[in-house]
Tab-separated table of C-alpha atoms in Angstrom:
chain	number	residue	atom	x	y	z
A	1	MET	CA	-0.094	0.040	-0.034
A	2	ALA	CA	0.657	3.426	-1.337
A	3	GLN	CA	1.830	5.750	2.033
A	4	SER	CA	-0.475	8.636	2.160
A	5	SER	CA	1.430	11.481	0.559
A	6	PRO	CA	1.202	14.232	-2.324
A	7	GLY	CA	2.660	12.701	-4.620
A	8	SER	CA	-0.264	9.899	-4.572
A	9	ALA	CA	-2.189	11.996	-5.755
A	10	CYS	CA	-0.184	12.614	-8.654
A	11	LEU	CA	-0.824	9.991	-10.132
A	12	LEU	CA	-2.762	8.926	-13.263
A	13	PRO	CA	-6.657	7.821	-12.693
A	14	VAL	CA	-6.915	4.213	-13.986
A	15	SER	CA	-8.535	5.275	-17.178
A	16	GLN	CA	-5.171	7.347	-18.577
A	17	THR	CA	-1.642	6.001	-19.298
A	18	ALA	CA	1.129	7.427	-19.956
A	19	PRO	CA	4.051	6.722	-22.265
A	20	PRO	CA	5.820	4.384	-20.005
A	21	TRP	CA	8.883	5.017	-17.397
A	22	ALA	CA	11.623	3.921	-18.200
A	23	ASP	CA	10.817	4.858	-22.338
A	24	ARG	CA	10.686	8.571	-21.324
A	25	MET	CA	14.415	8.042	-19.243
A	26	GLU	CA	15.919	6.540	-22.875
A	27	GLU	CA	15.070	8.747	-25.261
A	28	ALA	CA	16.629	11.911	-22.357
A	29	PHE	CA	19.410	9.768	-22.593
A	30	ASP	CA	19.891	9.956	-25.971
A	31	HIS	CA	18.864	13.671	-25.986
A	32	ALA	CA	21.352	14.514	-23.203
A	33	ALA	CA	23.844	12.316	-25.354
A	34	ARG	CA	23.403	14.037	-28.529
A	35	SER	CA	24.322	17.052	-26.820
A	36	ALA	CA	27.274	16.024	-24.703
A	37	GLY	CA	28.416	13.709	-28.648
A	38	GLY	CA	27.851	10.820	-28.262
A	39	VAL	CA	27.618	8.412	-25.868
A	40	VAL	CA	31.466	7.141	-23.856
A	41	GLU	CA	30.776	3.663	-23.282
A	42	HIS	CA	32.569	1.275	-20.353
A	43	ARG	CA	32.329	-2.745	-20.053
A	44	TYR	CA	32.659	-4.558	-16.939
A	45	ARG	CA	31.619	-8.453	-15.566
A	46	ILE	CA	30.507	-7.400	-11.637
A	47	GLY	CA	29.287	-10.645	-10.067
A	48	GLY	CA	29.527	-12.561	-12.832
A	49	TYR	CA	27.648	-10.421	-15.324
A	50	PRO	CA	28.217	-8.359	-18.444
A	51	VAL	CA	27.588	-5.019	-17.587
A	52	HIS	CA	27.123	-2.033	-19.644
A	53	LEU	CA	27.283	1.600	-18.731
A	54	ARG	CA	27.363	4.445	-20.998
A	55	PHE	CA	27.771	7.988	-20.370
A	56	ALA	CA	26.662	10.804	-22.276
A	57	GLY	CA	29.468	12.539	-22.956
A	58	PRO	CA	32.672	12.751	-20.897
A	59	ALA	CA	31.830	15.090	-18.059
A	60	LEU	CA	30.157	11.847	-15.615
A	61	VAL	CA	32.885	9.377	-16.355
A	62	PRO	CA	35.876	10.701	-13.430
A	63	GLN	CA	33.523	10.243	-11.315
A	64	LEU	CA	31.524	6.990	-11.784
A	65	ALA	CA	33.338	4.512	-13.343
A	66	SER	CA	37.187	4.213	-11.540
A	67	ALA	CA	35.836	2.819	-8.720
A	68	LEU	CA	34.777	0.129	-12.091
A	69	SER	CA	37.980	-0.267	-13.657
A	70	HIS	CA	38.831	-3.526	-11.955
A	71	LEU	CA	36.295	-5.405	-13.948
A	72	ALA	CA	36.391	-3.940	-17.379
A	73	THR	CA	35.972	-6.095	-19.813
A	74	SER	CA	34.506	-6.786	-23.481
A	75	ASP	CA	31.707	-9.450	-23.329
A	76	ALA	CA	29.637	-7.713	-26.685
A	77	GLU	CA	25.511	-8.834	-25.441
A	78	PRO	CA	25.355	-7.370	-22.120
A	79	SER	CA	22.547	-8.590	-19.067
A	80	LEU	CA	22.164	-4.863	-17.717
A	81	THR	CA	22.860	-1.319	-19.609
A	82	ILE	CA	23.267	1.619	-17.390
A	83	SER	CA	22.891	4.513	-18.994
A	84	ALA	CA	23.878	8.518	-17.060
A	85	TRP	CA	23.876	11.233	-17.327
A	86	ASP	CA	24.293	14.872	-15.857
A	87	GLY	CA	21.879	17.949	-16.016
A	88	ALA	CA	25.195	20.319	-16.419
A	89	SER	CA	27.067	18.844	-19.423
A	90	THR	CA	24.190	17.718	-21.275
A	91	GLY	CA	21.129	20.151	-20.557
A	92	THR	CA	18.989	17.468	-20.163
A	93	SER	CA	16.400	16.688	-17.580
A	94	VAL	CA	15.928	14.149	-15.847
A	95	PRO	CA	11.883	13.345	-16.620
A	96	PRO	CA	9.471	13.937	-14.476
A	97	GLY	CA	8.758	11.935	-10.913
A	98	PRO	CA	7.231	12.198	-7.716
A	99	TRP	CA	8.849	14.700	-6.902
A	100	ASN	CA	7.901	17.235	-8.879
A	101	ASP	CA	4.331	17.275	-8.129
A	102	PRO	CA	3.466	20.277	-6.969
A	103	GLY	CA	3.400	20.484	-1.771
A	104	VAL	CA	6.201	17.610	-2.059
A	105	GLN	CA	8.117	18.621	0.532
A	106	PRO	CA	11.506	19.814	-0.621
A	107	GLY	CA	14.313	17.646	0.256
A	108	GLN	CA	12.149	14.230	0.602
A	109	THR	CA	13.979	11.191	-0.486
A	110	HIS	CA	11.340	9.365	-3.005
A	111	LEU	CA	11.016	5.521	-3.345
A	112	CYS	CA	9.451	4.079	-7.350
A	113	ALA	CA	8.734	0.410	-6.257
A	114	GLY	CA	6.719	-1.814	-8.989
A	115	GLU	CA	6.806	-5.086	-10.025
A	116	ARG	CA	9.024	-4.067	-13.068
A	117	ILE	CA	9.589	0.073	-12.066
A	118	ARG	CA	11.723	0.731	-8.706
A	119	ALA	CA	13.242	4.084	-8.417
A	120	VAL	CA	14.411	6.989	-5.790
A	121	PHE	CA	15.432	10.442	-5.766
A	122	TYR	CA	17.586	11.684	-3.470
A	123	PRO	CA	17.136	14.888	-2.673
A	124	ASP	CA	20.745	16.476	-1.690
A	125	PRO	CA	23.029	16.557	-3.954
A	126	PRO	CA	19.664	15.166	-6.117
A	127	LEU	CA	20.534	11.543	-7.749
A	128	MET	CA	17.834	9.911	-9.965
A	129	SER	CA	18.406	5.206	-10.064
A	130	PHE	CA	15.796	3.989	-12.123
A	131	LEU	CA	15.844	0.368	-12.496
A	132	ASP	CA	13.206	-1.459	-15.452
A	133	GLU	CA	14.098	-4.787	-14.296
A	134	PRO	CA	12.786	-7.011	-17.095
A	135	ALA	CA	14.656	-5.025	-19.338
A	136	GLY	CA	17.953	-4.429	-18.001
A	137	ARG	CA	18.157	-1.081	-18.650
A	138	ALA	CA	18.913	0.977	-15.258
A	139	PHE	CA	19.529	5.205	-16.118
A	140	PHE	CA	20.600	7.220	-13.076
A	141	TRP	CA	21.240	10.469	-13.245
A	142	THR	CA	22.178	14.286	-11.390
A	143	THR	CA	22.501	18.420	-11.788
A	144	ASP	CA	26.311	18.111	-12.112
A	145	PRO	CA	29.246	16.211	-11.476
A	146	ALA	CA	30.800	17.952	-9.204
A	147	SER	CA	28.129	17.762	-6.760
A	148	ILE	CA	28.723	13.364	-6.070
A	149	PRO	CA	29.464	13.302	-3.855
A	150	PHE	CA	33.071	10.705	-2.641
A	151	TYR	CA	31.428	7.884	-1.005
A	152	GLU	CA	29.108	8.117	-3.887
A	153	SER	CA	32.135	7.926	-6.425
A	154	GLY	CA	33.746	5.138	-4.937
A	155	SER	CA	30.655	3.200	-4.288
A	156	PRO	CA	28.467	4.571	-8.008
A	157	PHE	CA	24.681	2.685	-8.571
A	158	ARG	CA	24.821	0.645	-5.123
A	159	PRO	CA	20.993	0.660	-5.612
A	160	ILE	CA	20.624	-0.263	-9.045
A	161	PHE	CA	23.689	-3.231	-8.630
A	162	ASN	CA	21.503	-3.853	-5.149
A	163	TRP	CA	17.863	-4.303	-7.494
A	164	TRP	CA	19.568	-5.892	-10.060
A	165	MET	CA	21.839	-8.792	-8.292
A	166	SER	CA	19.242	-10.089	-5.625
A	167	ALA	CA	17.244	-11.565	-8.743
A	168	HIS	CA	19.448	-12.131	-10.864
A	169	GLY	CA	21.200	-14.511	-7.833
A	170	ARG	CA	23.658	-12.074	-6.070
A	171	GLN	CA	23.175	-10.206	-2.951
A	172	PHE	CA	24.184	-6.814	-1.434
A	173	ALA	CA	26.404	-7.201	0.883
A	174	HIS	CA	28.156	-3.816	3.790
A	175	ALA	CA	31.554	-5.531	3.395
A	176	ALA	CA	34.849	-6.416	2.887
A	177	ALA	CA	36.871	-8.534	1.021
A	178	ILE	CA	40.233	-9.856	2.114
A	179	GLY	CA	40.956	-13.562	0.817
A	180	THR	CA	44.470	-15.937	0.294
A	181	SER	CA	44.911	-18.449	-2.549
A	182	ALA	CA	43.072	-21.876	0.337
A	183	GLY	CA	39.726	-18.167	0.206
A	184	GLY	CA	38.608	-15.682	1.462
A	185	ALA	CA	37.013	-13.560	4.432
A	186	LEU	CA	33.144	-10.928	4.449
A	187	LEU	CA	35.064	-8.899	6.936
A	188	VAL	CA	31.041	-7.273	8.365
A	189	GLY	CA	29.555	-5.432	10.544
A	190	ARG	CA	28.658	-1.758	11.317
A	191	GLY	CA	29.815	1.895	10.392
A	192	GLY	CA	33.802	1.885	12.453
A	193	SER	CA	33.519	-1.331	13.443
A	194	GLY	CA	37.092	-2.154	11.630
A	195	LYS	CA	36.543	-3.485	8.632
A	196	SER	CA	38.354	-0.733	5.783
A	197	THR	CA	41.223	-0.456	7.843
A	198	THR	CA	41.973	-4.121	8.950
A	199	ALA	CA	40.582	-4.982	4.755
A	200	LEU	CA	43.967	-1.865	3.665
A	201	ALA	CA	45.150	-3.211	6.032
A	202	CYS	CA	46.083	-6.827	4.682
A	203	LEU	CA	46.475	-5.717	0.901
A	204	GLU	CA	49.173	-4.054	1.559
A	205	ALA	CA	50.207	-7.357	3.973
A	206	GLY	CA	49.983	-8.943	0.083
A	207	LEU	CA	46.280	-10.980	0.944
A	208	MET	CA	44.103	-10.721	-2.265
A	209	TYR	CA	41.730	-7.281	-1.746
A	210	ALA	CA	37.967	-7.780	-3.451
A	211	GLY	CA	36.457	-4.288	-1.367
A	212	ASP	CA	36.093	-2.654	1.958
A	213	ASP	CA	32.342	-1.262	1.916
A	214	HIS	CA	30.617	-3.131	-0.341
A	215	CYS	CA	30.915	-6.226	-2.374
A	216	LEU	CA	28.755	-8.863	-4.469
A	217	VAL	CA	28.136	-12.458	-2.057
A	218	SER	CA	26.845	-15.811	-3.168
A	219	ALA	CA	25.492	-19.084	-1.290
A	220	ASP	CA	24.875	-21.234	-4.760
A	221	PRO	CA	25.832	-23.658	-5.438
A	222	SER	CA	28.312	-22.304	-2.683
A	223	PRO	CA	30.118	-19.113	-0.983
A	224	HIS	CA	31.560	-16.769	-2.495
A	225	VAL	CA	32.851	-13.392	-2.764
A	226	TYR	CA	32.117	-11.227	-6.529
A	227	SER	CA	34.087	-7.701	-5.934
A	228	LEU	CA	32.707	-4.003	-6.886
A	229	TYR	CA	34.344	-1.007	-6.185
A	230	SER	CA	38.376	-0.926	-6.333
A	231	SER	CA	37.609	1.689	-3.882
A	232	GLY	CA	38.604	1.915	0.182
A	233	LYS	CA	37.943	4.438	2.099
A	234	LEU	CA	39.679	5.579	5.735
A	235	ASN	CA	39.711	7.711	8.263
A	236	PRO	CA	42.000	9.967	9.042
A	237	ASP	CA	43.829	8.439	12.181
A	238	SER	CA	43.507	4.611	9.568
A	239	LEU	CA	44.944	6.735	6.826
A	240	ALA	CA	47.903	7.502	9.449
A	241	ARG	CA	48.404	3.912	10.142
A	242	LEU	CA	48.651	3.444	6.363
A	243	PRO	CA	50.996	5.875	4.886
A	244	ARG	CA	51.348	4.449	1.399
A	245	LEU	CA	47.750	4.681	1.004
A	246	ARG	CA	48.510	9.255	1.049
A	247	ALA	CA	50.129	9.831	-2.435
A	248	ALA	CA	46.294	7.128	-3.897
A	249	VAL	CA	44.048	9.489	-2.068
A	250	THR	CA	42.443	11.918	-4.830
A	251	ASN	CA	40.565	13.845	-2.601
A	252	VAL	CA	43.576	15.617	-0.227
A	253	GLY	CA	41.417	19.184	-0.382
A	254	ARG	CA	38.889	17.856	1.468
A	255	LEU	CA	39.255	15.170	4.469
A	256	ASP	CA	38.315	17.243	6.346
A	257	SER	CA	34.225	16.365	5.348
A	258	GLU	CA	35.604	13.305	3.883
A	259	LYS	CA	37.272	10.360	4.603
A	260	ALA	CA	39.813	8.842	2.877
A	261	LEU	CA	39.044	8.259	-0.327
A	262	VAL	CA	41.347	5.593	-2.557
A	263	PHE	CA	40.781	3.551	-6.082
A	264	LEU	CA	42.977	0.438	-6.622
A	265	ALA	CA	42.855	-1.216	-9.126
A	266	ALA	CA	46.339	0.059	-10.224
A	267	PRO	CA	46.351	0.151	-14.711
A	268	GLY	CA	46.977	-4.172	-16.096
A	269	GLY	CA	45.349	-4.976	-12.594
A	270	GLY	CA	47.110	-6.358	-9.480
A	271	LEU	CA	46.121	-4.895	-5.559
A	272	VAL	CA	42.269	-6.059	-6.597
A	273	VAL	CA	40.693	-8.909	-7.883
A	274	THR	CA	37.372	-10.297	-9.276
A	275	GLY	CA	36.570	-12.206	-6.685
A	276	PHE	CA	36.937	-15.336	-4.097
A	277	PRO	CA	35.449	-18.233	-2.828
A	278	LEU	CA	34.699	-17.438	0.839
A	279	ARG	CA	35.730	-20.168	3.811
A	280	ALA	CA	34.494	-17.820	6.564
A	281	ILE	CA	33.337	-14.034	7.990
A	282	ILE	CA	35.348	-12.393	10.547
A	283	LEU	CA	33.610	-9.480	12.902
A	284	PRO	CA	36.393	-6.885	13.459
A	285	GLN	CA	36.605	-5.465	17.221
A	286	VAL	CA	38.918	-2.734	17.983
A	287	HIS	CA	40.525	-4.025	21.082
A	288	GLY	CA	44.099	-2.490	21.045
A	289	GLY	CA	45.058	-4.554	23.802
A	290	ALA	CA	49.038	-6.440	23.478
A	291	GLU	CA	47.253	-9.542	20.885
A	292	THR	CA	45.479	-9.452	18.295
A	293	GLU	CA	42.937	-12.267	18.744
A	294	VAL	CA	40.168	-14.756	16.974
A	295	VAL	CA	37.436	-16.365	18.883
A	296	PRO	CA	34.171	-18.126	17.277
A	297	VAL	CA	30.829	-16.492	17.559
A	298	SER	CA	27.387	-17.129	16.440
A	299	PRO	CA	25.712	-17.929	13.817
A	300	ALA	CA	22.981	-14.822	13.925
A	301	ALA	CA	26.086	-12.571	15.946
A	302	ALA	CA	27.745	-12.403	12.281
A	303	LEU	CA	24.255	-11.512	10.263
A	304	LEU	CA	23.207	-9.075	13.091
A	305	ALA	CA	26.454	-7.170	11.879
A	306	LEU	CA	26.271	-7.601	8.453
A	307	ALA	CA	22.228	-8.131	7.274
A	308	PRO	CA	21.303	-4.046	9.227
A	309	SER	CA	23.857	-1.543	7.884
A	310	THR	CA	23.309	-3.815	4.611
A	311	MET	CA	19.759	-3.750	4.328
A	312	LEU	CA	18.741	-0.667	6.102
A	313	PRO	CA	20.692	1.924	3.790
A	314	LEU	CA	18.743	0.386	0.869
A	315	PRO	CA	15.693	1.433	-0.899
A	316	ARG	CA	13.534	-1.232	-0.504
A	317	SER	CA	15.295	-4.280	0.997
A	318	ASP	CA	13.036	-7.208	1.286
A	319	ALA	CA	13.281	-10.917	3.116
A	320	LYS	CA	14.870	-12.455	0.231
A	321	GLY	CA	18.266	-10.389	0.776
A	322	LEU	CA	17.856	-11.007	4.389
A	323	ASN	CA	17.374	-14.227	4.191
A	324	ALA	CA	20.728	-14.511	1.275
A	325	LEU	CA	22.647	-13.646	4.328
A	326	ALA	CA	21.690	-15.009	6.552
A	327	THR	CA	22.440	-18.722	4.561
A	328	LEU	CA	25.728	-17.584	4.549
A	329	THR	CA	25.913	-17.589	7.948
A	330	ARG	CA	25.098	-20.082	8.207
A	331	GLN	CA	27.156	-21.758	5.821
A	332	LEU	CA	30.897	-20.534	7.569
A	333	PRO	CA	31.927	-20.421	10.204
A	334	CYS	CA	31.795	-17.581	11.954
A	335	TYR	CA	33.946	-15.201	14.395
A	336	ARG	CA	34.805	-11.699	16.452
A	337	ILE	CA	38.489	-10.878	15.207
A	338	ARG	CA	40.159	-8.982	18.841
A	339	LEU	CA	41.794	-6.215	16.711
A	340	GLY	CA	45.122	-5.346	18.969
A	341	ALA	CA	47.032	-2.663	18.624
A	342	CYS	CA	49.501	-3.675	16.554
A	343	LEU	CA	47.572	-3.946	12.640
A	344	GLU	CA	50.197	-5.849	11.528
A	345	ASP	CA	49.221	-8.934	13.144
A	346	ALA	CA	45.527	-8.543	11.970
A	347	PRO	CA	47.125	-9.646	8.054
A	348	ARG	CA	49.063	-12.664	9.479
A	349	VAL	CA	46.338	-13.723	11.864
A	350	ILE	CA	43.144	-13.778	9.192
A	351	ALA	CA	45.502	-15.282	6.685
A	352	ARG	CA	46.610	-18.052	9.462
A	353	LEU	CA	42.627	-19.050	10.135
A	354	LEU	CA	41.602	-18.886	6.291
A	355	SER	CA	44.234	-21.761	5.969
A	356	GLU	CA	43.009	-23.540	9.090
A	357	SER	CA	39.123	-22.642	7.556
B	1	MET	CA	-14.957	-15.196	22.497
B	2	PRO	CA	-11.966	-16.117	20.275
B	3	SER	CA	-9.084	-15.117	22.194
B	4	GLU	CA	-6.763	-12.565	19.955
B	5	ARG	CA	-4.091	-13.921	17.111
B	6	TYR	CA	-0.735	-11.446	16.157
B	7	GLN	CA	0.837	-11.765	12.974
B	8	VAL	CA	4.315	-10.097	11.841
B	9	HIS	CA	3.873	-7.300	10.715
B	10	PRO	CA	3.369	-7.381	7.080
B	11	LYS	CA	6.238	-4.394	7.036
B	12	ILE	CA	9.029	-6.238	9.513
B	13	VAL	CA	11.257	-9.150	7.546
B	14	SER	CA	12.816	-11.547	9.976
B	15	GLU	CA	14.852	-15.108	10.210
B	16	ILE	CA	15.274	-17.253	13.220
B	17	ILE	CA	18.966	-17.976	13.476
B	18	ASP	CA	21.469	-21.103	16.157
B	19	GLY	CA	17.865	-19.991	18.668
B	20	GLU	CA	18.017	-16.377	17.975
B	21	VAL	CA	15.395	-14.449	15.950
B	22	ILE	CA	16.804	-11.031	13.982
B	23	ILE	CA	14.215	-8.160	12.561
B	24	LEU	CA	14.650	-5.486	10.772
B	25	ASN	CA	12.235	-2.896	10.214
B	26	LEU	CA	13.468	-2.305	7.403
B	27	ASP	CA	10.806	1.680	7.480
B	28	ARG	CA	11.634	2.843	10.676
B	29	GLY	CA	15.624	1.772	10.470
B	30	ARG	CA	15.226	-0.612	13.476
B	31	TYR	CA	16.403	-3.089	14.099
B	32	TYR	CA	16.421	-6.121	17.732
B	33	SER	CA	16.825	-9.514	17.804
B	34	LEU	CA	15.045	-12.314	20.517
B	35	THR	CA	17.043	-15.243	22.513
B	36	VAL	CA	15.212	-18.791	24.298
B	37	ALA	CA	11.971	-18.172	25.218
B	38	GLY	CA	12.042	-15.234	22.814
B	39	THR	CA	12.156	-17.036	19.626
B	40	ASP	CA	10.006	-19.601	20.513
B	41	VAL	CA	7.085	-17.103	20.824
B	42	TRP	CA	8.577	-14.749	17.621
B	43	ASP	CA	8.041	-18.659	16.318
B	44	ALA	CA	4.603	-19.162	17.580
B	45	ILE	CA	3.457	-15.594	16.360
B	46	GLY	CA	5.091	-16.559	12.349
B	47	ARG	CA	2.699	-19.627	12.972
B	48	ALA	CA	0.183	-16.745	14.626
B	49	ALA	CA	-0.707	-18.230	18.260
B	50	SER	CA	-3.261	-16.970	20.670
B	51	ALA	CA	-1.718	-15.002	23.454
B	52	GLU	CA	-2.817	-17.838	25.435
B	53	GLU	CA	-1.697	-20.314	23.112
B	54	ILE	CA	2.089	-19.501	23.589
B	55	VAL	CA	2.111	-19.546	27.309
B	56	ASP	CA	0.998	-23.341	27.102
B	57	GLU	CA	3.886	-23.725	23.878
B	58	LEU	CA	6.144	-21.934	26.787
B	59	LEU	CA	4.882	-24.315	29.661
B	60	GLY	CA	5.914	-27.094	27.488
B	61	ARG	CA	9.162	-26.299	27.225
B	62	TYR	CA	10.450	-24.631	30.729
B	63	ASP	CA	10.024	-25.023	33.575
B	64	GLY	CA	8.099	-22.031	35.420
B	65	ALA	CA	4.986	-20.896	37.413
B	66	ARG	CA	1.639	-20.084	34.763
B	67	GLY	CA	1.795	-16.270	36.394
B	68	GLU	CA	4.975	-15.500	35.565
B	69	VAL	CA	5.387	-17.056	32.735
B	70	GLU	CA	2.186	-15.065	30.739
B	71	ARG	CA	3.451	-11.607	33.145
B	72	ALA	CA	5.996	-12.778	30.310
B	73	VAL	CA	4.124	-13.160	27.568
B	74	HIS	CA	1.615	-10.195	26.951
B	75	GLN	CA	4.348	-8.347	28.736
B	76	LEU	CA	7.080	-8.928	25.267
B	77	LEU	CA	3.355	-8.895	22.808
B	78	ASP	CA	2.963	-4.991	23.915
B	79	GLU	CA	6.185	-4.791	23.460
B	80	LEU	CA	6.146	-5.900	20.171
B	81	ARG	CA	2.883	-4.159	19.497
B	82	ARG	CA	4.199	-1.181	20.235
B	83	GLU	CA	7.016	-1.112	18.055
B	84	GLU	CA	5.595	-2.095	15.177
B	85	LEU	CA	6.645	-5.670	15.099
B	86	ILE	CA	2.931	-8.075	15.349
B	87	LEU	CA	-0.330	-7.018	14.643
B	88	SER	CA	-3.402	-8.440	16.377
B	89	LEU	CA	-5.522	-10.204	13.492
B	90	SER	CA	-9.534	-9.504	13.301
B	91	ALA	CA	-12.022	-11.316	13.844
B	92	GLY	CA	-12.603	-12.510	10.229
B	93	GLN	CA	-8.923	-12.297	9.672
B	94	ALA	CA	-8.693	-15.083	12.525
B	95	GLY	CA	-10.695	-17.273	11.006
B	96	LEU	CA	-9.126	-18.038	8.383
B	97	ALA	CA	-5.514	-18.179	10.041
B	98	THR	CA	-3.726	-21.522	11.244
B	99	PRO	CA	-3.609	-21.793	14.734
B	100	GLY	CA	-0.118	-22.313	15.832
B	101	SER	CA	0.065	-26.020	16.110
B	102	GLY	CA	2.109	-28.733	17.216
B	103	GLY	CA	4.178	-26.236	19.207
B	104	PHE	CA	8.473	-26.202	19.395
B	105	ALA	CA	9.648	-29.749	19.659
B	106	PRO	CA	11.705	-30.076	22.695
B	107	PRO	CA	15.581	-30.448	22.333
B	108	PRO	CA	17.620	-33.082	21.634
B	109	GLY	CA	17.716	-34.985	23.992
B	110	ALA	CA	16.149	-33.332	26.553
B	111	GLY	CA	14.103	-35.146	28.632
B	112	GLU	CA	13.598	-31.816	31.127
B	113	LYS	CA	12.224	-28.823	31.395
B	114	VAL	CA	15.510	-26.224	31.349
B	115	PRO	CA	14.159	-22.568	33.982
B	116	PHE	CA	11.820	-20.296	31.872
B	117	GLN	CA	13.567	-16.587	31.912
B	118	PRO	CA	11.253	-13.766	30.594
B	119	PRO	CA	12.141	-12.720	26.940
B	120	VAL	CA	14.234	-9.158	26.532
B	121	LEU	CA	13.475	-7.545	23.416
B	122	GLN	CA	16.780	-6.021	22.837
B	123	ALA	CA	16.419	-3.061	20.549
B	124	TYR	CA	18.783	-0.831	18.561
B	125	THR	CA	18.336	2.063	17.159
B	126	ASP	CA	21.977	3.405	16.042
B	127	MET	CA	21.008	3.058	12.185
B	128	GLU	CA	17.551	5.122	12.644
B	129	ASP	CA	19.210	8.660	11.083
B	130	LEU	CA	20.230	6.766	7.976
B	131	LEU	CA	16.508	6.483	6.651
B	132	LEU	CA	15.460	8.920	4.790
B	133	LEU	CA	13.275	7.373	3.520
B	134	ASP	CA	9.841	9.164	2.493
B	135	PRO	CA	7.355	8.574	0.778
B	136	ILE	CA	6.790	5.523	-1.421
B	137	HIS	CA	5.748	5.325	-4.741
B	138	GLU	CA	3.588	2.644	-5.343
B	139	VAL	CA	3.730	2.467	-10.165
B	140	ASP	CA	2.065	-0.010	-12.948
B	141	GLU	CA	4.244	-2.106	-14.716
B	142	SER	CA	4.272	1.134	-16.865
B	143	GLY	CA	6.498	3.308	-14.145
B	144	TRP	CA	5.263	6.456	-12.828
B	145	PRO	CA	2.514	8.602	-12.990
B	146	ASN	CA	0.303	5.488	-13.844
B	147	ARG	CA	-1.628	4.209	-10.576
B	148	PRO	CA	-1.461	0.701	-10.119
B	149	PRO	CA	-5.525	-0.972	-11.445
B	150	ASP	CA	-5.800	-1.622	-7.756
B	151	GLN	CA	-5.080	1.897	-6.523
B	152	PRO	CA	-7.795	4.567	-5.719
B	153	ALA	CA	-8.250	8.030	-6.073
B	154	SER	CA	-6.573	9.396	-3.527
B	155	SER	CA	-8.294	13.340	-2.289
B	156	PRO	CA	-5.649	15.768	-3.433
């Protein structure tokens, strides 16, 4: 049931039908592309699926393609196509939505949900994500590339990937993923638990890295993680403990208000892997004692650390997503790593745990 | 008068895992956990049980006085309703509901009841601020502004 809202009052009567919203999105993108001098296309393999990213002109490419570069592919036929444009460089706005209705309160986030169409509009800064799942087409629009926040650059298209991937056997997870040739682990916990710092410390120590904040997971036929973003985000304290990453920080001038954003996929690859089998789930806990140690925890504790921070921030999460995450916590041994004062101990302890799992 | 029955609120998602329930209120940004007897209560609500049936099932599993168990069950049900995690089934819905049947399976190898401890609903609100969605618009297959066929016209 739709919530009562001014937007609901502007839906057309059943007797009238407007052209499909997705077709209007497509027309707007085509207009934007013509205005910007053409389409810039990037191809990726994400979660095992070919995904094409089409930009209307080059303006959004640095902001939205950098975090995906490690997944580049030459696959020809996409399962999902995302078309992205901005108002500033193309002079093309997004087709009207309920967020344009007269009387709508400014500053609200709007979600549109149907069996076929999903869309979310964030007001500040204006960002719209739209998915026509059966047709495998999605759209992203913003007013100005310069207004895209660092967290969006580090983790672009999250609503689209969450909606589409969950319909195709891949569950979005708020987790870091690190591993060895024996397999890897998800690091799970809410913001500030030490996931990113631990993951990047593991990367520095030579472990495989598949992400520090978001990834895709599946349990069928066996637990597996798929890298989604090559970015890493660090608070100032953590950046001070990982000085070799300082040179890779892309938002140096804004560290007073933003986490340090790094992109770890060097040209030619190497630092970030596309994924690996999962052997464990680990809950980091900053402890600060002399030793770094691992203790078993229950699947319920792992699910409590993983599910809320995955599902609550994402629009239109559902029971299927919770069940997918719960399946993983049932299938994998779960541990808490009590992080001691020496950050370099964590990769060694994790590598030993993975070799024994 | 038939006993009031309960059901999980349609907007709630939950998972029973390893004897514990994880509950998410996706609309309010809150999440919760229940353990031991609380898990049993939640499981019974999932079977549309009444308060009396829940009390009887708990007394079959736990060692406690009926009065103590009744107070604890009613207190938990009140709290679950306040948090909008459960609903009372209407009289019409109750007639269609399958009453909780079979009760809880005894723990493996357990011939003795364990002492009853009043269940505690652990609530977490640390992520409430992340939830910014308002309002939510239902759209039909072709998308906004086409109204879903079963949605009545709203008053301006």
